[in-house]
Short mmCIF file of C-alpha atoms in Angstrom, two decimals:
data_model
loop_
_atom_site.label_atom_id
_atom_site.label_comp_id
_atom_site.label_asym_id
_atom_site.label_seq_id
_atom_site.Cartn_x
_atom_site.Cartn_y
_atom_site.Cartn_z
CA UNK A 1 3.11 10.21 -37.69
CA UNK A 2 4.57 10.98 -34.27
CA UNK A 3 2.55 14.21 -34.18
CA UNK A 4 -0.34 12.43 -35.10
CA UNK A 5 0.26 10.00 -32.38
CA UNK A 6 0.80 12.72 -29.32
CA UNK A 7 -2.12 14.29 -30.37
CA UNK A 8 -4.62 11.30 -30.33
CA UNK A 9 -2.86 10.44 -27.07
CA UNK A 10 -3.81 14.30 -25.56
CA UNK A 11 -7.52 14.13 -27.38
CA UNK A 12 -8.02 10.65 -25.21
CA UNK A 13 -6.60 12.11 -21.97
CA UNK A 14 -8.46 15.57 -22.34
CA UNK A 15 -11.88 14.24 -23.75
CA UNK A 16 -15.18 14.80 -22.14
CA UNK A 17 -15.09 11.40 -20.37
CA UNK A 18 -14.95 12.30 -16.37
CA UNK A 19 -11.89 13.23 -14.52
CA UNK A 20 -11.40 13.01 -11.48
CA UNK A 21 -8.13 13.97 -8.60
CA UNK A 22 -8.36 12.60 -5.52
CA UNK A 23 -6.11 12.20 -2.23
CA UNK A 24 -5.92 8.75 -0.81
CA UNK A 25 -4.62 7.26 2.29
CA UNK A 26 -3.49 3.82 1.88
CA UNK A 27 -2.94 0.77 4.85
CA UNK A 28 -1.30 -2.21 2.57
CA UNK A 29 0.69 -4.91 3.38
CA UNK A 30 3.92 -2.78 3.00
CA UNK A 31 2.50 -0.29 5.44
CA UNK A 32 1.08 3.49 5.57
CA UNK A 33 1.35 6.27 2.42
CA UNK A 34 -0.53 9.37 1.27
CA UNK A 35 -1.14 9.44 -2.17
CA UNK A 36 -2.08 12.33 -4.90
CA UNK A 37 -3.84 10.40 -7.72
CA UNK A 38 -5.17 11.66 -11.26
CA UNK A 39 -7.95 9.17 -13.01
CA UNK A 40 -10.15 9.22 -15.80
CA UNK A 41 -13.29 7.75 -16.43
CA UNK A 42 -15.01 5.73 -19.69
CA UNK A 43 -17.79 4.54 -19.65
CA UNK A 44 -17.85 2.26 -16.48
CA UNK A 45 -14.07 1.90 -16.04
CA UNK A 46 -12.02 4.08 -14.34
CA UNK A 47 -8.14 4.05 -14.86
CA UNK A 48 -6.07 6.24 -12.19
CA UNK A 49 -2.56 7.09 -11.63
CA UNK A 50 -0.78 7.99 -8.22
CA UNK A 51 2.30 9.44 -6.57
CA UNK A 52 2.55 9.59 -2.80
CA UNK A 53 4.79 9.56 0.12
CA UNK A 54 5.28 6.24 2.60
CA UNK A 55 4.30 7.05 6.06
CA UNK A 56 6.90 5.65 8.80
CA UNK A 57 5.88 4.32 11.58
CA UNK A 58 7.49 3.40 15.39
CA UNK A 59 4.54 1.63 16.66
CA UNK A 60 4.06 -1.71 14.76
CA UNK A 61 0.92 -3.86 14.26
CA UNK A 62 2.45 -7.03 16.33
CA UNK A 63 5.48 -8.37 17.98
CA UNK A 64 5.75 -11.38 15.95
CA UNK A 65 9.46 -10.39 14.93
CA UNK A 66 8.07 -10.00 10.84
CA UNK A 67 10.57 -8.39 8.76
CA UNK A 68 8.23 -7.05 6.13
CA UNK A 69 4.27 -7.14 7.57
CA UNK A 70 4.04 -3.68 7.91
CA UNK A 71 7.87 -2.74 8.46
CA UNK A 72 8.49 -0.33 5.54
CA UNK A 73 10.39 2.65 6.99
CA UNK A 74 12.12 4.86 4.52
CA UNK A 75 15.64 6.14 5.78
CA UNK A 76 16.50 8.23 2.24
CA UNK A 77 14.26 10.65 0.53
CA UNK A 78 13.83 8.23 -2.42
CA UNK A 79 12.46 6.07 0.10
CA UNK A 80 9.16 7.91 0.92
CA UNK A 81 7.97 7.52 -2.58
CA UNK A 82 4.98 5.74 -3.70
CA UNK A 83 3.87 4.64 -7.35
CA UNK A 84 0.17 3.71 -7.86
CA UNK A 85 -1.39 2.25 -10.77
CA UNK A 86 -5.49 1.43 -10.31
CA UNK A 87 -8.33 -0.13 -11.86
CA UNK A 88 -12.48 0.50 -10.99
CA UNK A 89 -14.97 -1.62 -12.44
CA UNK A 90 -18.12 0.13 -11.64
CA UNK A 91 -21.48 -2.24 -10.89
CA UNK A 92 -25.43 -1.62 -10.21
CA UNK A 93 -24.93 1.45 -12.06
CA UNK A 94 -28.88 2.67 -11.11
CA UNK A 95 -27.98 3.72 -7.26
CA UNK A 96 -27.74 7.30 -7.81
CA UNK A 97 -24.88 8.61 -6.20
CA UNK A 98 -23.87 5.57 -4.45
CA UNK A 99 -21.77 3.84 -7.28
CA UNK A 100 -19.70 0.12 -5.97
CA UNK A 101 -17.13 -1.00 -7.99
CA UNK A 102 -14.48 -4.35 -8.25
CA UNK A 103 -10.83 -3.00 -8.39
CA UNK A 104 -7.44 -4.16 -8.75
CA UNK A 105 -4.58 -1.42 -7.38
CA UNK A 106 -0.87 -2.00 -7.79
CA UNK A 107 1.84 0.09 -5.23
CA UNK A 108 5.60 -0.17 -6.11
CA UNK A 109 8.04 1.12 -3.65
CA UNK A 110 11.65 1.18 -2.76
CA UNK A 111 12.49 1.16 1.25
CA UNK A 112 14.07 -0.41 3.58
CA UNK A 113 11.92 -1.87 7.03
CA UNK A 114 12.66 -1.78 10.31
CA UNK A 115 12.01 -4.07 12.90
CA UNK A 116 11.33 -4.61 17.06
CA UNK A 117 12.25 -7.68 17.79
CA UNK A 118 13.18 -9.61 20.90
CA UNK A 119 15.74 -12.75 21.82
CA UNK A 120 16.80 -14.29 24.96
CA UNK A 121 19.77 -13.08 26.39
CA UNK A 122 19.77 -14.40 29.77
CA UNK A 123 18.38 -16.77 32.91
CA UNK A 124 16.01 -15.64 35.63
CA UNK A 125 17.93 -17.49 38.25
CA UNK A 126 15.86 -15.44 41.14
CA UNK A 127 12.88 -17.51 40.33
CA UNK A 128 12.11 -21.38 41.26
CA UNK A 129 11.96 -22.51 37.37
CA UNK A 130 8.97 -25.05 38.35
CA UNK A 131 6.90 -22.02 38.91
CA UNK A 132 7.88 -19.97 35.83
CA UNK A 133 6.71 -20.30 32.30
CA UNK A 134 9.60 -18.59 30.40
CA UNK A 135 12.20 -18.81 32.65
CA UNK A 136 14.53 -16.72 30.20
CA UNK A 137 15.16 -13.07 30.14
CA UNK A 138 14.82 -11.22 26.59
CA UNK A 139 16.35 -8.06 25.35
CA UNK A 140 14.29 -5.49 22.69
CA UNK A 141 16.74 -4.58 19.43
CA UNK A 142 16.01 -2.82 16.69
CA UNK A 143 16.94 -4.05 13.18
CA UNK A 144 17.18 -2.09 9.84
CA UNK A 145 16.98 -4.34 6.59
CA UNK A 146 17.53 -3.99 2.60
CA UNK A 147 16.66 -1.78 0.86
CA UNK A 148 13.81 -3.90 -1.05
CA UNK A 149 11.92 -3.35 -4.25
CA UNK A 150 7.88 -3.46 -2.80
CA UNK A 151 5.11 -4.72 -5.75
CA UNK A 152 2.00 -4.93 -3.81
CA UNK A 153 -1.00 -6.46 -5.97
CA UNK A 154 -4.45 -6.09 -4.36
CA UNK A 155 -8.23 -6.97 -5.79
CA UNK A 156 -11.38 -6.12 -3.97
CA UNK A 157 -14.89 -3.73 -4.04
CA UNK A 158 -15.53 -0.59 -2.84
CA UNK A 159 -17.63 2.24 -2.92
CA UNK A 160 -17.78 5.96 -4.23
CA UNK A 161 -20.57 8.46 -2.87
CA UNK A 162 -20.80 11.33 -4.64
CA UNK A 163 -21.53 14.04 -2.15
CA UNK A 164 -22.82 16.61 -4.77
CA UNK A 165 -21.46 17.32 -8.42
CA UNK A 166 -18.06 17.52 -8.22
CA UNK A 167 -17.13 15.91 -4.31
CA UNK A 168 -16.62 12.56 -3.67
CA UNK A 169 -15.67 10.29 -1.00
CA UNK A 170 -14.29 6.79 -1.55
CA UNK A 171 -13.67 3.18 0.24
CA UNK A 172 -11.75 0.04 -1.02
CA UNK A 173 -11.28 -2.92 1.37
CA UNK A 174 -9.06 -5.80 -0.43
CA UNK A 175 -6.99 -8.38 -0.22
CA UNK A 176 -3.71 -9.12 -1.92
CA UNK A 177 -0.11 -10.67 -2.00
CA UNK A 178 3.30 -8.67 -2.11
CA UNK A 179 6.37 -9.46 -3.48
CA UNK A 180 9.07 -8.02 -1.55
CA UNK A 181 12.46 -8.29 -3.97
CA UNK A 182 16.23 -7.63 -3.06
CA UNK A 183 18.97 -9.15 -1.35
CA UNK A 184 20.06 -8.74 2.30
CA UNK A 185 23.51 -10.32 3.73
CA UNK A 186 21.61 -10.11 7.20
CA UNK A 187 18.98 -12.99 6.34
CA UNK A 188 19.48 -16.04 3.98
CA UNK A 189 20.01 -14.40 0.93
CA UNK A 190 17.13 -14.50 -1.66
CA UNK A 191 16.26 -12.82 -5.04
CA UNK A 192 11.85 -12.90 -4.32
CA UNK A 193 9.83 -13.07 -0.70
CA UNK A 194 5.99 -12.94 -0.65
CA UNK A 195 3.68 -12.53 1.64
CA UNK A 196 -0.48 -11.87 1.83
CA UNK A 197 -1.67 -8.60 3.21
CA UNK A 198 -5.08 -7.13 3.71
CA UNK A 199 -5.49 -3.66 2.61
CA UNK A 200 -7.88 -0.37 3.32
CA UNK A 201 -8.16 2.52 1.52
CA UNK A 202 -10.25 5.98 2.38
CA UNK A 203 -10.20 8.91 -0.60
CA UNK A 204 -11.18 12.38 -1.03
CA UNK A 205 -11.98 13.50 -4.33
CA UNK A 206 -13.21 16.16 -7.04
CA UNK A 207 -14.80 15.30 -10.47
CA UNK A 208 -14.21 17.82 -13.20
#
C-alpha cells in the first residue's frame, strides 16, 4: 500500500500537466527575499513551492520608529531563509499569451528586525523656544529585536506573459496581513502581533 501510495504521488508530480521553475523577487510586508520556486500546472490552477533567501536591508522605507514594517534583518544563517507556498487561479483564458490570474501566496520566516529609531535626549537652549517648533534635540539608535516567527498571507491578481514556448515573465501586486509571533523582553511581551502590508512580486520563469 505504501508503494502504491509513493508512486501515485510521483505519477501526479511527473504527469504531462505543465511545469514550470521560476526565480522570484519578493517586496512583502516582512521585507525583501529572492526566491527559487518549482510549480505545476492543472488545468487552470497552478500550485508552486519556494525556497529563498531574505534580503537585508540598511535603508528603511520610513522613519516612523516600526518594529516590524519592513524591519526583517537576519543576523544567523537560518535567518536568511524563506518558505513559499502559492496559489494561481488563471482567468480570460482566450488572451493568447497574456494569461491574468487571482492568487493567494503564503511566506514563513524566522528573523529577527532591526530598527532606526530616534528619541529626545536633550534641550536646544541656543534657540528662543517661541521661535522653534521642536525645541528638543534627538539622538539616532539602532535596535535589534526577537527573533520572530513571520506568516505573511497575501491575495491579489497578476499576470504571466509568455514570451515564447518555454519563457515567461510574471507580476503579482497584493495585499495582505502578517502575523509576526514570538516574545521579546524589550517590548510588552506578547505571544501574536499583526500588521497589513502591501506586496509586489516580479518572476522569471521556464515552462517544461
Amino acid at each position: 500500500m505504501k508503494n502504491f501510495t509513493f508512486i501515485y504521488f510521483a505519477f501526479f508530480f511527473l504527469s504531462v500537466n505543465a511545469q514550470n521553475v521560476s526565480l522570484n523577487y519578493y517586496s512583502t510586508g516582512a521585507g525583501k527575499n529572492i526566491t527559487l520556486a518549482y510549480s505545476k500546472e492543472i488545468k487552470t490552477m497552478e500550485f508552486g513551492i519556494g525556497l529563498g533567501c531574505n534580503i537585508n536591508s540598511i535603508k528603511q522605507p520610513d522613519d516612523q520608529s516600526n518594529i516590524y514594517y519592513k524591519r526583517l534583518f537576519a543576523t544567523k544563517p537560518l535567518h536568511f531563509l524563506n518558505f513559499n507556498l502559492y496559489y494561481n487561479q488563471y482567468v480570460f483564458n482566450k488572451l493568447g499569451q497574456f494569461k491574468p490570474f487571482l492568487f493567494y501566496d503564503l511566506q514563513m520566516k524566522y528573523s529577527t528586525t532591526r530598527s532606526s529609531m530616534y528619541s529626545p535626549y536633550s534641550i536646544d537652549t541656543m534657540n528662543n523656544f517661541s521661535d522653534v517648533v521642536d525645541p528638543y534635540l534627538y539622538r539616532r539608535y539602532i535596535e535589534y529585536f526577537g527573533p520572530f516567527l513571520w506568516v505573511e498571507n497575501t491575495i491579489g491578481i497578476g499576470l504571466k506573459i509568455m514570451i515564447n514556448q518555454h519563457f515567461f515573465i510574471t507580476q503579482k501586486f497584493g495585499f495582505g496581513i502578517h502575523f509576526i509571533i514570538g516574545d521579546e523582553i524589550d517590548l510588552s511581551k506578547f505571544k501574536t502581533e499583526y500588521e497589513f502590508h502591501d506586496f509586489f512580486s516580479f518572476s522569471i520563469g521556464y515552462k517544461f
